[in-house]
Amino acid sequence: MDELIRCLRRNMENHILYHYEGQLTGDYDQTESEEEILAMIRWGRSQSPDDGRGDQT
């Protein structure tokens, strides 16, 4: 649970939004699968820790 909270806070600081202002959708809704959602939570906009785009933890 602590890791999840830490990742979500980091993503929010990096402008990855759970909900866009005034909407019920956000950046996590742009994914197409559960695996992509988990990757975005874990590594930010990056899809894997190897691709060099995004925060790696």
PDB file of N, CA, C and O in Angstrom:
ATOM      1  N   MET A   1       0.828  -1.189   0.000  1.00  0.00           N
ATOM      2  CA  MET A   1       0.000   0.000   0.000  1.00  0.00           C
ATOM      3  C   MET A   1       0.879   1.263   0.000  1.00  0.00           C
ATOM      4  O   MET A   1       0.582   2.208  -0.715  1.00  0.00           O
ATOM      5  N   ASP A   2       1.938   1.251   0.806  1.00  0.00           N
ATOM      6  CA  ASP A   2       2.828   2.420   0.855  1.00  0.00           C
ATOM      7  C   ASP A   2       3.473   2.695  -0.497  1.00  0.00           C
ATOM      8  O   ASP A   2       3.605   3.846  -0.906  1.00  0.00           O
ATOM      9  N   GLU A   3       3.878   1.625  -1.190  1.00  0.00           N
ATOM     10  CA  GLU A   3       4.492   1.780  -2.512  1.00  0.00           C
ATOM     11  C   GLU A   3       3.496   2.376  -3.509  1.00  0.00           C
ATOM     12  O   GLU A   3       3.841   3.249  -4.305  1.00  0.00           O
ATOM     13  N   LEU A   4       2.250   1.915  -3.466  1.00  0.00           N
ATOM     14  CA  LEU A   4       1.208   2.446  -4.343  1.00  0.00           C
ATOM     15  C   LEU A   4       1.019   3.941  -4.101  1.00  0.00           C
ATOM     16  O   LEU A   4       1.000   4.734  -5.043  1.00  0.00           O
ATOM     17  N   ILE A   5       0.900   4.328  -2.865  1.00  0.00           N
ATOM     18  CA  ILE A   5       0.713   5.745  -2.527  1.00  0.00           C
ATOM     19  C   ILE A   5       1.902   6.566  -2.987  1.00  0.00           C
ATOM     20  O   ILE A   5       1.744   7.643  -3.561  1.00  0.00           O
ATOM     21  N   ARG A   6       3.115   6.044  -2.782  1.00  0.00           N
ATOM     22  CA  ARG A   6       4.318   6.768  -3.196  1.00  0.00           C
ATOM     23  C   ARG A   6       4.330   6.963  -4.716  1.00  0.00           C
ATOM     24  O   ARG A   6       4.612   8.051  -5.218  1.00  0.00           O
ATOM     25  N   CYS A   7       3.988   5.921  -5.461  1.00  0.00           N
ATOM     26  CA  CYS A   7       3.970   6.014  -6.925  1.00  0.00           C
ATOM     27  C   CYS A   7       2.902   6.995  -7.403  1.00  0.00           C
ATOM     28  O   CYS A   7       3.160   7.812  -8.302  1.00  0.00           O
ATOM     29  N   LEU A   8       1.701   6.928  -6.840  1.00  0.00           N
ATOM     30  CA  LEU A   8       0.632   7.842  -7.248  1.00  0.00           C
ATOM     31  C   LEU A   8       0.985   9.291  -6.937  1.00  0.00           C
ATOM     32  O   LEU A   8       0.721  10.189  -7.741  1.00  0.00           O
ATOM     33  N   ARG A   9       1.608   9.536  -5.795  1.00  0.00           N
ATOM     34  CA  ARG A   9       2.043  10.907  -5.460  1.00  0.00           C
ATOM     35  C   ARG A   9       3.104  11.399  -6.428  1.00  0.00           C
ATOM     36  O   ARG A   9       3.061  12.526  -6.895  1.00  0.00           O
ATOM     37  N   ARG A  10       4.081  10.531  -6.739  1.00  0.00           N
ATOM     38  CA  ARG A  10       5.136  10.918  -7.686  1.00  0.00           C
ATOM     39  C   ARG A  10       4.531  11.237  -9.040  1.00  0.00           C
ATOM     40  O   ARG A  10       4.877  12.233  -9.673  1.00  0.00           O
ATOM     41  N   ASN A  11       3.590  10.396  -9.485  1.00  0.00           N
ATOM     42  CA  ASN A  11       2.959  10.642 -10.772  1.00  0.00           C
ATOM     43  C   ASN A  11       2.182  11.949 -10.764  1.00  0.00           C
ATOM     44  O   ASN A  11       2.233  12.704 -11.735  1.00  0.00           O
ATOM     45  N   MET A  12       1.476  12.233  -9.688  1.00  0.00           N
ATOM     46  CA  MET A  12       0.738  13.490  -9.594  1.00  0.00           C
ATOM     47  C   MET A  12       1.701  14.685  -9.690  1.00  0.00           C
ATOM     48  O   MET A  12       1.435  15.659 -10.389  1.00  0.00           O
ATOM     49  N   GLU A  13       2.849  14.578  -9.033  1.00  0.00           N
ATOM     50  CA  GLU A  13       3.862  15.638  -9.113  1.00  0.00           C
ATOM     51  C   GLU A  13       4.405  15.776 -10.530  1.00  0.00           C
ATOM     52  O   GLU A  13       4.852  16.848 -10.922  1.00  0.00           O
ATOM     53  N   ASN A  14       4.357  14.690 -11.306  1.00  0.00           N
ATOM     54  CA  ASN A  14       4.811  14.699 -12.702  1.00  0.00           C
ATOM     55  C   ASN A  14       3.656  14.918 -13.673  1.00  0.00           C
ATOM     56  O   ASN A  14       3.760  14.595 -14.855  1.00  0.00           O
ATOM     57  N   HIS A  15       2.549  15.435 -13.151  1.00  0.00           N
ATOM     58  CA  HIS A  15       1.381  15.844 -13.944  1.00  0.00           C
ATOM     59  C   HIS A  15       0.649  14.680 -14.603  1.00  0.00           C
ATOM     60  O   HIS A  15       0.072  14.835 -15.681  1.00  0.00           O
ATOM     61  N   ILE A  16       0.670  13.519 -13.978  1.00  0.00           N
ATOM     62  CA  ILE A  16      -0.163  12.404 -14.410  1.00  0.00           C
ATOM     63  C   ILE A  16      -1.379  12.439 -13.496  1.00  0.00           C
ATOM     64  O   ILE A  16      -1.263  12.211 -12.297  1.00  0.00           O
ATOM     65  N   LEU A  17      -2.526  12.752 -14.063  1.00  0.00           N
ATOM     66  CA  LEU A  17      -3.712  13.037 -13.267  1.00  0.00           C
ATOM     67  C   LEU A  17      -4.684  11.868 -13.235  1.00  0.00           C
ATOM     68  O   LEU A  17      -4.967  11.246 -14.258  1.00  0.00           O
ATOM     69  N   TYR A  18      -5.215  11.626 -12.051  1.00  0.00           N
ATOM     70  CA  TYR A  18      -6.245  10.597 -11.871  1.00  0.00           C
ATOM     71  C   TYR A  18      -7.551  11.072 -12.491  1.00  0.00           C
ATOM     72  O   TYR A  18      -8.223  10.321 -13.170  1.00  0.00           O
ATOM     73  N   HIS A  19      -7.885  12.340 -12.258  1.00  0.00           N
ATOM     74  CA  HIS A  19      -9.067  12.974 -12.860  1.00  0.00           C
ATOM     75  C   HIS A  19      -8.655  14.319 -13.422  1.00  0.00           C
ATOM     76  O   HIS A  19      -7.960  15.079 -12.762  1.00  0.00           O
ATOM     77  N   TYR A  20      -9.083  14.603 -14.645  1.00  0.00           N
ATOM     78  CA  TYR A  20      -8.905  15.942 -15.189  1.00  0.00           C
ATOM     79  C   TYR A  20      -9.923  16.840 -14.500  1.00  0.00           C
ATOM     80  O   TYR A  20     -11.010  16.393 -14.121  1.00  0.00           O
ATOM     81  N   GLU A  21      -9.589  18.103 -14.354  1.00  0.00           N
ATOM     82  CA  GLU A  21     -10.474  19.041 -13.666  1.00  0.00           C
ATOM     83  C   GLU A  21     -11.872  19.022 -14.283  1.00  0.00           C
ATOM     84  O   GLU A  21     -12.034  19.156 -15.498  1.00  0.00           O
ATOM     85  N   GLY A  22     -12.891  18.800 -13.438  1.00  0.00           N
ATOM     86  CA  GLY A  22     -14.272  18.803 -13.879  1.00  0.00           C
ATOM     87  C   GLY A  22     -14.709  17.564 -14.646  1.00  0.00           C
ATOM     88  O   GLY A  22     -15.787  17.544 -15.221  1.00  0.00           O
ATOM     89  N   GLN A  23     -13.859  16.525 -14.658  1.00  0.00           N
ATOM     90  CA  GLN A  23     -14.182  15.311 -15.405  1.00  0.00           C
ATOM     91  C   GLN A  23     -14.004  14.079 -14.518  1.00  0.00           C
ATOM     92  O   GLN A  23     -13.366  14.153 -13.475  1.00  0.00           O
ATOM     93  N   LEU A  24     -14.563  12.982 -14.953  1.00  0.00           N
ATOM     94  CA  LEU A  24     -14.393  11.732 -14.224  1.00  0.00           C
ATOM     95  C   LEU A  24     -13.329  10.843 -14.853  1.00  0.00           C
ATOM     96  O   LEU A  24     -13.168   9.687 -14.474  1.00  0.00           O
ATOM     97  N   THR A  25     -12.609  11.358 -15.829  1.00  0.00           N
ATOM     98  CA  THR A  25     -11.538  10.604 -16.476  1.00  0.00           C
ATOM     99  C   THR A  25     -10.217  11.330 -16.288  1.00  0.00           C
ATOM    100  O   THR A  25     -10.173  12.511 -15.956  1.00  0.00           O
ATOM    101  N   GLY A  26      -9.143  10.610 -16.506  1.00  0.00           N
ATOM    102  CA  GLY A  26      -7.813  11.181 -16.371  1.00  0.00           C
ATOM    103  C   GLY A  26      -6.814  10.403 -17.200  1.00  0.00           C
ATOM    104  O   GLY A  26      -7.175   9.610 -18.077  1.00  0.00           O
ATOM    105  N   ASP A  27      -5.527  10.605 -16.906  1.00  0.00           N
ATOM    106  CA  ASP A  27      -4.466   9.974 -17.684  1.00  0.00           C
ATOM    107  C   ASP A  27      -4.496   8.453 -17.613  1.00  0.00           C
ATOM    108  O   ASP A  27      -4.199   7.775 -18.597  1.00  0.00           O
ATOM    109  N   TYR A  28      -4.885   7.897 -16.476  1.00  0.00           N
ATOM    110  CA  TYR A  28      -4.923   6.438 -16.349  1.00  0.00           C
ATOM    111  C   TYR A  28      -5.992   5.822 -17.238  1.00  0.00           C
ATOM    112  O   TYR A  28      -5.906   4.650 -17.589  1.00  0.00           O
ATOM    113  N   ASP A  29      -6.985   6.603 -17.621  1.00  0.00           N
ATOM    114  CA  ASP A  29      -8.042   6.108 -18.510  1.00  0.00           C
ATOM    115  C   ASP A  29      -7.577   6.001 -19.961  1.00  0.00           C
ATOM    116  O   ASP A  29      -8.284   5.427 -20.786  1.00  0.00           O
ATOM    117  N   GLN A  30      -6.416   6.537 -20.279  1.00  0.00           N
ATOM    118  CA  GLN A  30      -5.891   6.482 -21.643  1.00  0.00           C
ATOM    119  C   GLN A  30      -5.255   5.136 -21.956  1.00  0.00           C
ATOM    120  O   GLN A  30      -4.913   4.862 -23.103  1.00  0.00           O
ATOM    121  N   THR A  31      -5.087   4.304 -20.954  1.00  0.00           N
ATOM    122  CA  THR A  31      -4.475   2.991 -21.160  1.00  0.00           C
ATOM    123  C   THR A  31      -5.501   2.013 -21.718  1.00  0.00           C
ATOM    124  O   THR A  31      -6.705   2.243 -21.632  1.00  0.00           O
ATOM    125  N   GLU A  32      -5.009   0.911 -22.284  1.00  0.00           N
ATOM    126  CA  GLU A  32      -5.896  -0.069 -22.911  1.00  0.00           C
ATOM    127  C   GLU A  32      -5.988  -1.386 -22.149  1.00  0.00           C
ATOM    128  O   GLU A  32      -6.811  -2.225 -22.484  1.00  0.00           O
ATOM    129  N   SER A  33      -5.150  -1.556 -21.137  1.00  0.00           N
ATOM    130  CA  SER A  33      -5.175  -2.824 -20.408  1.00  0.00           C
ATOM    131  C   SER A  33      -4.778  -2.597 -18.951  1.00  0.00           C
ATOM    132  O   SER A  33      -4.203  -1.562 -18.593  1.00  0.00           O
ATOM    133  N   GLU A  34      -5.082  -3.578 -18.140  1.00  0.00           N
ATOM    134  CA  GLU A  34      -4.688  -3.526 -16.736  1.00  0.00           C
ATOM    135  C   GLU A  34      -3.171  -3.448 -16.602  1.00  0.00           C
ATOM    136  O   GLU A  34      -2.650  -2.724 -15.759  1.00  0.00           O
ATOM    137  N   GLU A  35      -2.459  -4.167 -17.461  1.00  0.00           N
ATOM    138  CA  GLU A  35      -0.998  -4.145 -17.429  1.00  0.00           C
ATOM    139  C   GLU A  35      -0.460  -2.743 -17.705  1.00  0.00           C
ATOM    140  O   GLU A  35       0.507  -2.312 -17.080  1.00  0.00           O
ATOM    141  N   GLU A  36      -1.082  -2.021 -18.649  1.00  0.00           N
ATOM    142  CA  GLU A  36      -0.649  -0.651 -18.953  1.00  0.00           C
ATOM    143  C   GLU A  36      -0.936   0.286 -17.786  1.00  0.00           C
ATOM    144  O   GLU A  36      -0.142   1.188 -17.515  1.00  0.00           O
ATOM    145  N   ILE A  37      -2.052   0.098 -17.113  1.00  0.00           N
ATOM    146  CA  ILE A  37      -2.361   0.918 -15.933  1.00  0.00           C
ATOM    147  C   ILE A  37      -1.301   0.683 -14.860  1.00  0.00           C
ATOM    148  O   ILE A  37      -0.759   1.642 -14.292  1.00  0.00           O
ATOM    149  N   LEU A  38      -1.003  -0.579 -14.594  1.00  0.00           N
ATOM    150  CA  LEU A  38      -0.006  -0.891 -13.571  1.00  0.00           C
ATOM    151  C   LEU A  38       1.373  -0.348 -13.939  1.00  0.00           C
ATOM    152  O   LEU A  38       2.097   0.155 -13.080  1.00  0.00           O
ATOM    153  N   ALA A  39       1.726  -0.424 -15.223  1.00  0.00           N
ATOM    154  CA  ALA A  39       3.006   0.127 -15.670  1.00  0.00           C
ATOM    155  C   ALA A  39       3.037   1.641 -15.480  1.00  0.00           C
ATOM    156  O   ALA A  39       4.039   2.199 -15.039  1.00  0.00           O
ATOM    157  N   MET A  40       1.934   2.319 -15.802  1.00  0.00           N
ATOM    158  CA  MET A  40       1.887   3.771 -15.637  1.00  0.00           C
ATOM    159  C   MET A  40       1.992   4.152 -14.158  1.00  0.00           C
ATOM    160  O   MET A  40       2.694   5.099 -13.811  1.00  0.00           O
ATOM    161  N   ILE A  41       1.331   3.406 -13.306  1.00  0.00           N
ATOM    162  CA  ILE A  41       1.433   3.674 -11.865  1.00  0.00           C
ATOM    163  C   ILE A  41       2.877   3.488 -11.419  1.00  0.00           C
ATOM    164  O   ILE A  41       3.432   4.332 -10.723  1.00  0.00           O
ATOM    165  N   ARG A  42       3.481   2.414 -11.833  1.00  0.00           N
ATOM    166  CA  ARG A  42       4.829   2.069 -11.379  1.00  0.00           C
ATOM    167  C   ARG A  42       5.905   2.978 -11.964  1.00  0.00           C
ATOM    168  O   ARG A  42       6.802   3.426 -11.256  1.00  0.00           O
ATOM    169  N   TRP A  43       5.855   3.231 -13.294  1.00  0.00           N
ATOM    170  CA  TRP A  43       6.946   3.943 -13.960  1.00  0.00           C
ATOM    171  C   TRP A  43       6.548   5.272 -14.578  1.00  0.00           C
ATOM    172  O   TRP A  43       7.301   5.828 -15.381  1.00  0.00           O
ATOM    173  N   GLY A  44       5.377   5.787 -14.266  1.00  0.00           N
ATOM    174  CA  GLY A  44       4.949   7.037 -14.867  1.00  0.00           C
ATOM    175  C   GLY A  44       4.450   6.811 -16.279  1.00  0.00           C
ATOM    176  O   GLY A  44       3.841   5.791 -16.572  1.00  0.00           O
ATOM    177  N   ARG A  45       4.711   7.727 -17.173  1.00  0.00           N
ATOM    178  CA  ARG A  45       4.236   7.595 -18.555  1.00  0.00           C
ATOM    179  C   ARG A  45       4.971   6.499 -19.304  1.00  0.00           C
ATOM    180  O   ARG A  45       4.523   6.023 -20.326  1.00  0.00           O
ATOM    181  N   SER A  46       6.106   6.111 -18.804  1.00  0.00           N
ATOM    182  CA  SER A  46       6.894   5.037 -19.403  1.00  0.00           C
ATOM    183  C   SER A  46       6.153   3.714 -19.319  1.00  0.00           C
ATOM    184  O   SER A  46       5.461   3.435 -18.360  1.00  0.00           O
ATOM    185  N   GLN A  47       6.302   2.872 -20.291  1.00  0.00           N
ATOM    186  CA  GLN A  47       5.670   1.556 -20.280  1.00  0.00           C
ATOM    187  C   GLN A  47       6.566   0.492 -19.664  1.00  0.00           C
ATOM    188  O   GLN A  47       6.119  -0.592 -19.387  1.00  0.00           O
ATOM    189  N   SER A  48       7.845   0.777 -19.505  1.00  0.00           N
ATOM    190  CA  SER A  48       8.735  -0.190 -18.880  1.00  0.00           C
ATOM    191  C   SER A  48       9.890   0.552 -18.229  1.00  0.00           C
ATOM    192  O   SER A  48      10.184   1.686 -18.585  1.00  0.00           O
ATOM    193  N   PRO A  49      10.577  -0.094 -17.320  1.00  0.00           N
ATOM    194  CA  PRO A  49      11.708   0.576 -16.675  1.00  0.00           C
ATOM    195  C   PRO A  49      12.906   0.723 -17.601  1.00  0.00           C
ATOM    196  O   PRO A  49      13.833   1.445 -17.288  1.00  0.00           O
ATOM    197  N   ASP A  50      12.894   0.094 -18.774  1.00  0.00           N
ATOM    198  CA  ASP A  50      14.050   0.106 -19.669  1.00  0.00           C
ATOM    199  C   ASP A  50      14.011   1.179 -20.743  1.00  0.00           C
ATOM    200  O   ASP A  50      15.008   1.432 -21.379  1.00  0.00           O
ATOM    201  N   ASP A  51      12.866   1.797 -20.999  1.00  0.00           N
ATOM    202  CA  ASP A  51      12.773   2.638 -22.186  1.00  0.00           C
ATOM    203  C   ASP A  51      13.298   4.057 -21.977  1.00  0.00           C
ATOM    204  O   ASP A  51      13.357   4.825 -22.901  1.00  0.00           O
ATOM    205  N   GLY A  52      13.666   4.408 -20.733  1.00  0.00           N
ATOM    206  CA  GLY A  52      14.343   5.665 -20.504  1.00  0.00           C
ATOM    207  C   GLY A  52      13.453   6.886 -20.484  1.00  0.00           C
ATOM    208  O   GLY A  52      13.941   7.996 -20.399  1.00  0.00           O
ATOM    209  N   ARG A  53      12.127   6.723 -20.551  1.00  0.00           N
ATOM    210  CA  ARG A  53      11.262   7.896 -20.527  1.00  0.00           C
ATOM    211  C   ARG A  53      10.605   7.970 -19.180  1.00  0.00           C
ATOM    212  O   ARG A  53       9.934   7.654 -18.829  1.00  0.00           O
ATOM    213  N   GLY A  54      10.593   8.561 -18.339  1.00  0.00           N
ATOM    214  CA  GLY A  54       9.796   8.475 -17.123  1.00  0.00           C
ATOM    215  C   GLY A  54      10.635   8.094 -15.925  1.00  0.00           C
ATOM    216  O   GLY A  54      11.774   7.732 -16.038  1.00  0.00           O
ATOM    217  N   ASP A  55      10.016   8.200 -14.823  1.00  0.00           N
ATOM    218  CA  ASP A  55      10.666   7.941 -13.550  1.00  0.00           C
ATOM    219  C   ASP A  55      10.773   6.461 -13.319  1.00  0.00           C
ATOM    220  O   ASP A  55       9.807   5.750 -13.384  1.00  0.00           O
ATOM    221  N   GLN A  56      11.944   6.001 -13.038  1.00  0.00           N
ATOM    222  CA  GLN A  56      12.127   4.589 -12.767  1.00  0.00           C
ATOM    223  C   GLN A  56      12.324   4.387 -11.277  1.00  0.00           C
ATOM    224  O   GLN A  56      13.159   5.016 -10.676  1.00  0.00           O
ATOM    225  N   THR A  57      11.528   3.485 -10.709  1.00  0.00           N
ATOM    226  CA  THR A  57      11.672   3.185  -9.279  1.00  0.00           C
ATOM    227  C   THR A  57      11.729   1.705  -9.087  1.00  0.00           C
ATOM    228  O   THR A  57      11.305   0.935  -9.897  1.00  0.00           O
TER     229      THR A  57
END
